[in-house]
Each structure stands twice: as C-alpha cells, then as structure tokens.
Tab-separated table of C-alpha atoms in Angstrom:
chain	number	residue	atom	x	y	z
M	1167	MET	CA	0.002	0.002	-0.005
M	1168	SER	CA	1.450	3.404	-0.986
M	1169	GLU	CA	1.882	6.225	1.516
M	1170	THR	CA	-0.716	8.252	-0.438
M	1171	THR	CA	-3.302	5.524	-0.157
M	1172	ALA	CA	-2.639	5.094	3.566
M	1173	ALA	CA	-2.939	8.784	4.180
M	1174	GLY	CA	-6.172	8.877	2.181
M	1175	ARG	CA	-7.651	6.049	4.266
M	1176	LEU	CA	-6.868	7.977	7.439
M	1177	LEU	CA	-7.870	11.443	6.136
M	1178	THR	CA	-11.228	10.562	4.575
M	1179	PRO	CA	-12.851	9.172	7.768
M	1180	ALA	CA	-11.426	12.094	9.740
M	1181	LEU	CA	-13.037	14.584	7.377
M	1182	THR	CA	-16.298	12.659	7.532
M	1183	MET	CA	-16.219	12.675	11.332
M	1184	THR	CA	-15.413	16.427	11.326
M	1185	GLY	CA	-18.455	17.085	9.154
M	1186	ARG	CA	-20.651	15.055	11.515
M	1187	CYS	CA	-19.346	16.924	14.563
M	1188	VAL	CA	-19.891	20.272	12.931
M	1189	ARG	CA	-23.477	19.390	12.014
M	1190	ILE	CA	-24.209	18.156	15.570
M	1191	GLY	CA	-22.649	21.238	17.117
M	1192	ARG	CA	-24.671	23.488	14.813
M	1193	ARG	CA	-27.871	21.944	16.095
M	1194	ASP	CA	-26.892	22.547	19.716
M	1195	VAL	CA	-27.909	26.216	19.617
M	1196	ASP	CA	-27.708	26.755	23.388
M	1197	ALA	CA	-24.117	25.594	23.564
M	1198	VAL	CA	-23.106	27.650	20.510
M	1199	ILE	CA	-24.640	30.825	21.934
M	1200	THR	CA	-23.094	30.246	25.393
M	1201	SER	CA	-19.627	29.605	23.945
M	1202	MET	CA	-19.811	32.819	21.965
M	1203	MET	CA	-21.626	35.195	24.361
M	1204	LEU	CA	-20.139	34.269	27.728
M	1205	PRO	CA	-16.588	35.499	26.890
M	1206	VAL	CA	-18.073	38.627	25.363
M	1207	MET	CA	-20.131	39.333	28.505
M	1208	LEU	CA	-17.107	38.725	30.729
M	1209	MET	CA	-15.065	41.126	28.667
M	1210	LEU	CA	-17.755	43.810	28.943
M	1211	VAL	CA	-18.023	43.247	32.705
M	1212	PHE	CA	-14.283	43.574	33.309
M	1213	VAL	CA	-13.817	46.562	30.987
M	1214	TYR	CA	-16.795	48.602	32.143
M	1215	PHE	CA	-17.290	47.450	35.769
M	1216	PHE	CA	-13.737	46.842	37.012
M	1217	GLY	CA	-11.499	48.484	34.414
M	1218	GLY	CA	-11.513	51.896	36.007
M	1219	ALA	CA	-10.295	50.491	39.306
M	1220	ILE	CA	-7.486	48.273	37.995
M	1221	ASN	CA	-4.132	49.886	37.184
M	1222	THR	CA	-2.201	47.989	34.518
M	1223	GLY	CA	-0.148	50.865	33.160
M	1224	THR	CA	-2.227	51.039	30.001
M	1225	GLN	CA	-5.835	51.244	28.916
M	1226	TYR	CA	-7.490	48.281	30.575
M	1227	VAL	CA	-9.284	47.155	27.384
M	1228	ASN	CA	-5.914	46.758	25.681
M	1229	TYR	CA	-4.657	44.730	28.653
M	1230	VAL	CA	-7.664	42.446	29.115
M	1231	VAL	CA	-8.645	41.457	25.588
M	1232	PRO	CA	-5.718	39.020	25.071
M	1233	GLY	CA	-6.721	37.289	28.312
M	1234	ILE	CA	-10.332	37.087	27.170
M	1235	LEU	CA	-9.250	35.530	23.905
M	1236	VAL	CA	-7.502	32.763	25.842
M	1237	LEU	CA	-10.520	32.376	28.161
M	1238	CYS	CA	-12.765	32.026	25.104
M	1239	SER	CA	-10.450	29.360	23.661
M	1240	ALA	CA	-10.291	27.460	26.949
M	1241	PHE	CA	-14.043	27.498	27.517
M	1242	GLY	CA	-14.930	26.513	23.940
M	1243	SER	CA	-12.347	23.739	23.693
M	1244	SER	CA	-13.416	22.166	26.945
M	1245	GLY	CA	-16.866	21.411	25.476
M	1246	THR	CA	-15.213	18.695	23.405
M	1247	ALA	CA	-15.117	16.580	26.562
M	1248	VAL	CA	-18.881	16.554	26.815
M	1249	ARG	CA	-19.389	15.675	23.153
M	1250	VAL	CA	-16.902	12.793	23.264
M	1251	SER	CA	-18.507	11.485	26.430
M	1252	GLU	CA	-21.958	11.639	24.833
M	1253	ASP	CA	-20.668	9.590	21.895
M	1254	MET	CA	-19.203	6.975	24.227
M	1255	LYS	CA	-22.396	6.749	26.249
M	1256	GLY	CA	-24.764	6.703	23.263
M	1257	GLY	CA	-23.257	3.646	21.607
M	1258	ILE	CA	-22.511	5.379	18.290
M	1259	ILE	CA	-18.824	4.457	18.687
M	1260	ASP	CA	-19.689	0.731	18.241
M	1261	ARG	CA	-21.368	1.489	14.941
M	1262	PHE	CA	-18.321	3.470	13.757
M	1263	ARG	CA	-16.041	0.631	14.788
M	1264	SER	CA	-18.147	-1.832	12.766
M	1265	LEU	CA	-17.563	0.428	9.760
M	1266	ASP	CA	-13.785	0.189	10.321
M	1267	VAL	CA	-13.499	3.813	11.475
M	1268	GLY	CA	-10.524	4.087	13.837
M	1269	GLY	CA	-10.369	5.955	17.109
M	1270	THR	CA	-7.918	8.472	15.723
M	1271	SER	CA	-10.357	9.539	13.003
M	1272	ILE	CA	-13.259	9.795	15.457
M	1273	LEU	CA	-11.335	11.958	17.944
M	1274	ALA	CA	-9.724	14.002	15.204
M	1275	GLY	CA	-13.212	14.895	13.941
M	1276	HIS	CA	-14.087	16.197	17.368
M	1277	VAL	CA	-10.876	18.157	17.665
M	1278	VAL	CA	-11.115	19.771	14.220
M	1279	ALA	CA	-14.757	20.652	14.708
M	1280	SER	CA	-13.935	22.169	18.107
M	1281	THR	CA	-11.099	24.186	16.591
M	1282	LEU	CA	-13.327	25.534	13.824
M	1283	ARG	CA	-16.016	26.542	16.307
M	1284	ASN	CA	-13.494	28.291	18.503
M	1285	VAL	CA	-11.878	30.182	15.679
M	1286	PHE	CA	-15.300	31.660	14.958
M	1287	SER	CA	-15.921	32.472	18.649
M	1288	THR	CA	-12.461	34.038	18.985
M	1289	ALA	CA	-13.057	36.214	15.942
M	1290	LEU	CA	-16.358	37.380	17.487
M	1291	VAL	CA	-14.693	38.288	20.786
M	1292	LEU	CA	-11.908	40.118	18.942
M	1293	SER	CA	-14.472	42.037	16.853
M	1294	VAL	CA	-16.367	43.158	19.962
M	1295	GLY	CA	-13.078	44.100	21.585
M	1296	LEU	CA	-12.244	46.372	18.623
M	1297	LEU	CA	-15.688	47.967	18.940
M	1298	ILE	CA	-15.185	48.874	22.592
M	1299	GLY	CA	-11.712	50.356	22.152
M	1300	PHE	CA	-9.141	47.539	21.809
M	1301	ARG	CA	-6.358	49.013	19.633
M	1302	PRO	CA	-3.612	46.508	18.690
M	1303	SER	CA	-0.539	47.845	16.902
M	1304	ALA	CA	0.816	44.523	15.634
M	1305	SER	CA	2.564	44.113	12.306
M	1306	ALA	CA	1.393	41.415	9.868
M	1307	ALA	CA	4.025	39.092	11.280
M	1308	GLY	CA	2.808	39.820	14.815
M	1309	TRP	CA	-0.790	38.948	13.836
M	1310	ILE	CA	0.344	35.703	12.202
M	1311	ALA	CA	2.463	34.703	15.188
M	1312	ALA	CA	-0.325	35.485	17.657
M	1313	ALA	CA	-2.826	33.534	15.603
M	1314	GLY	CA	-0.444	30.592	15.337
M	1315	ILE	CA	0.130	30.415	19.085
M	1316	LEU	CA	-3.591	30.640	19.849
M	1317	LEU	CA	-4.328	27.948	17.281
M	1318	ALA	CA	-1.728	25.655	18.841
M	1319	PHE	CA	-3.415	26.196	22.196
M	1320	LEU	CA	-6.844	25.436	20.696
M	1321	VAL	CA	-5.695	22.174	19.187
M	1322	ALA	CA	-3.804	21.027	22.313
M	1323	LEU	CA	-6.699	21.817	24.634
M	1324	SER	CA	-9.237	20.191	22.307
M	1325	TRP	CA	-7.225	16.943	22.342
M	1326	LEU	CA	-6.933	17.131	26.097
M	1327	SER	CA	-10.694	17.626	26.341
M	1328	ALA	CA	-11.222	14.595	24.112
M	1329	ALA	CA	-9.124	12.529	26.503
M	1330	VAL	CA	-11.144	13.846	29.478
M	1331	GLY	CA	-14.336	12.890	27.629
M	1332	LEU	CA	-13.029	9.333	27.247
M	1333	MET	CA	-12.070	9.212	30.906
M	1334	ALA	CA	-15.348	10.605	32.253
M	1335	GLY	CA	-18.112	8.138	33.021
M	1336	THR	CA	-20.919	10.499	32.097
M	1337	PRO	CA	-21.354	13.709	30.115
M	1338	GLU	CA	-22.207	15.429	33.370
M	1339	ALA	CA	-18.861	14.480	34.848
M	1340	ALA	CA	-17.135	15.641	31.663
M	1341	SER	CA	-18.854	19.040	31.928
M	1342	ALA	CA	-16.960	19.665	35.202
M	1343	PHE	CA	-13.858	20.052	33.010
M	1344	THR	CA	-15.511	23.156	31.519
M	1345	PHE	CA	-15.487	24.833	34.914
M	1346	PHE	CA	-11.862	23.958	35.519
M	1347	MET	CA	-10.744	25.389	32.163
M	1348	MET	CA	-12.786	28.544	32.758
M	1349	PHE	CA	-11.158	29.011	36.124
M	1350	LEU	CA	-7.563	28.526	34.967
M	1351	PRO	CA	-7.143	31.939	33.293
M	1352	TYR	CA	-8.156	33.735	36.497
M	1353	PRO	CA	-4.980	32.972	38.503
M	1354	SER	CA	-2.835	34.241	35.612
M	1355	SER	CA	-1.966	37.575	34.022
M	1356	ALA	CA	-5.308	37.667	32.120
M	1357	PHE	CA	-7.045	40.283	34.237
M	1358	VAL	CA	-4.398	41.737	36.587
M	1359	ARG	CA	-0.652	41.789	36.723
M	1360	VAL	CA	0.854	38.761	38.438
M	1361	GLU	CA	2.991	41.016	40.663
M	1362	THR	CA	-0.160	42.326	42.405
M	1363	MET	CA	-1.220	38.833	43.564
M	1364	PRO	CA	-0.498	37.409	47.033
M	1365	THR	CA	2.862	35.741	47.435
M	1366	TRP	CA	1.384	32.264	47.841
M	1367	LEU	CA	-0.408	32.622	44.466
M	1368	HIS	CA	2.324	34.426	42.594
M	1369	GLY	CA	4.401	31.355	41.832
M	1370	PHE	CA	1.521	29.360	40.445
M	1371	ALA	CA	0.199	32.297	38.345
M	1372	GLU	CA	3.641	32.938	36.807
M	1373	HIS	CA	4.444	29.340	35.898
M	1374	GLN	CA	1.127	27.881	34.780
M	1375	PRO	CA	0.642	27.350	31.003
M	1376	VAL	CA	-1.897	30.152	30.453
M	1377	THR	CA	0.303	33.032	31.593
M	1378	PRO	CA	3.072	32.772	28.950
M	1379	LEU	CA	0.336	32.324	26.336
M	1380	ILE	CA	-1.412	35.536	27.413
M	1381	GLU	CA	1.865	37.419	27.678
M	1382	SER	CA	2.807	36.300	24.158
M	1383	LEU	CA	-0.508	37.432	22.721
M	1384	ARG	CA	-0.394	40.741	24.581
M	1385	GLY	CA	3.157	41.494	23.458
M	1386	LEU	CA	2.671	40.418	19.849
M	1387	LEU	CA	-0.643	42.271	19.389
M	1388	HIS	CA	0.792	45.486	20.867
M	1389	ASP	CA	4.164	45.110	19.115
M	1390	GLN	CA	6.072	44.916	22.381
M	1391	PRO	CA	9.043	42.707	23.407
M	1392	VAL	CA	7.924	39.203	24.323
M	1393	GLY	CA	11.206	37.576	25.337
M	1394	THR	CA	10.925	33.806	25.593
M	1395	ALA	CA	7.183	33.782	26.385
M	1396	PRO	CA	6.111	32.514	22.897
M	1397	TRP	CA	8.541	29.564	23.070
M	1398	THR	CA	7.404	28.774	26.556
M	1399	ALA	CA	3.802	28.871	25.465
M	1400	LEU	CA	4.497	26.640	22.464
M	1401	ALA	CA	6.428	24.210	24.675
M	1402	TRP	CA	3.402	23.959	26.996
M	1403	CYS	CA	1.084	23.446	23.995
M	1404	GLY	CA	3.385	20.701	22.570
M	1405	ALA	CA	3.588	18.935	25.893
M	1406	ILE	CA	-0.191	19.078	26.457
M	1407	LEU	CA	-0.819	17.828	22.903
M	1408	ALA	CA	1.669	14.931	23.160
M	1409	VAL	CA	0.243	13.752	26.489
M	1410	ALA	CA	-3.347	14.170	25.299
M	1411	VAL	CA	-2.870	12.280	22.025
M	1412	CYS	CA	-1.114	9.365	23.765
M	1413	LEU	CA	-3.626	9.260	26.628
M	1414	SER	CA	-6.644	9.474	24.369
M	1415	GLY	CA	-5.344	6.602	22.233
M	1416	VAL	CA	-4.888	4.380	25.273
M	1417	LEU	CA	-8.260	5.355	26.744
M	1418	PHE	CA	-10.083	4.738	23.468
M	1419	ARG	CA	-8.693	1.235	23.170
M	1420	VAL	CA	-9.632	0.511	26.801
M	1421	ARG	CA	-13.144	1.917	26.503
M	1422	THR	CA	-13.938	0.114	23.237
M	1423	ARG	CA	-12.687	-3.401	24.042
C-alpha cells in the first residue's frame, strides 16, 4: 500500500467525522450561543465594571482582551469533553467501529470541529473588543504569530478535552472540566498583573501554561518585546498535545474493548 493511499484512508474518515461533529454542534444552539456570548459578557463586565479600578499601566481594554481571547479558547475547547462522552455513552462508537472507522479519526473529527467553532468564537470576541476600544498595533508578522500560538493552544486543549471525555463516566462528569478550564485563566496575568497577587499565588500564576500564552498574545498584538514567552507557550502546547494524544489513544482502546 502506498503512503498516499494510507494517508487517504486516514484522512477521509477524519473529514467525515469532522463534518458530523460540525453538524451536531450546529444543532446545539444553546451551547453555541453560550460559547460565543459568555466570553463577550465577561469582557464587557471587566472593561466597564472593573477596568476603572485596575491599574495595569495602559488602557484596561488593551490589557484584558488578550486574556479574554484565551478564556474564550479554553471554555470553547473544553466542550469537546462533553461531546466525546456523549458519543461513548450513546453507543454510536460501536457503529463506527463496525464500519472500520478508527479511534484516531473519530477523535480528530471532534478536535477539528472544536477548533473551527472556537476560531469563529475568537473572531467574534476580537471584533467586539475592537468595537469597545481595543487598539492593537501589531505588524502582519505579529498577527500571524499570535494567531499561530492561539491555534496551537486550541488544538492542544481540544485533544486534552477529548481525553477527558473518554475518561469521564458520564457527560455530566465531563462538563466539570469546563468549569476547571474557565477558572484557569483567572490565577494568571489575564485580568491583573501577576505582581499584584498574594505571594502564595504568585508562583503558580507565573508558571502555569496560560500566563506565557497571554503574555505572548499581549506582546505580539501590541508590538512589544515578548522575550521567551512564545517559546514557553508553544512548549506547553506541545507537551499538552503529546500527552493528550497518547492518553486518548490508550483510553479509546480501553473503553472500546
């Protein structure tokens, strides 16, 4: 069998599964609206309710929008856990297996569909941010680099969510992951500077994966020095992706014996 034929046999089911996940997600109107509107509402709350009281050395809207973009990505990607868990509970996986559709293709469909949904949600959040005063000064290269880092985070987190969905016994248990991912950006530099946090929290906030990602986006979008933050963020994304892909492969084989 040629490499082209082998790649085609893997790619075709993955594209089919992606189309299925996109159609299912489109019918879940409540989840679509929530994933798009919740980050927008949080951005408006922080900018207009708290922005005047928080000193970040710049206009607060310019400081907080990169953090909201990451929060949007985290919240939207975590929904993949629920969708994978629903597939496992509903028995549809057995039908796919009888059609010789492998676990990689099934999970890849969920991951790609999640990434597409979140690209749209992120674009909406960015558009609203521009309407309320967000003024990035990035060059074309800065925009491309920021988009690439955020896309890497989306893919890594979507795969991790897929693994959680395989691990969870019920969709309700998987939905708890949504809360965890929504909480993670708060103890970071998303809304306030890390230096202003209590000493016991400072270390965690500075060294968790979300902070270098936000600092990278903030620096790139405002054309400021970013140091090693982008490489740290990409290293975190690569590590999360590698662990998630391996773990999801093992879990899928265990769950479908």
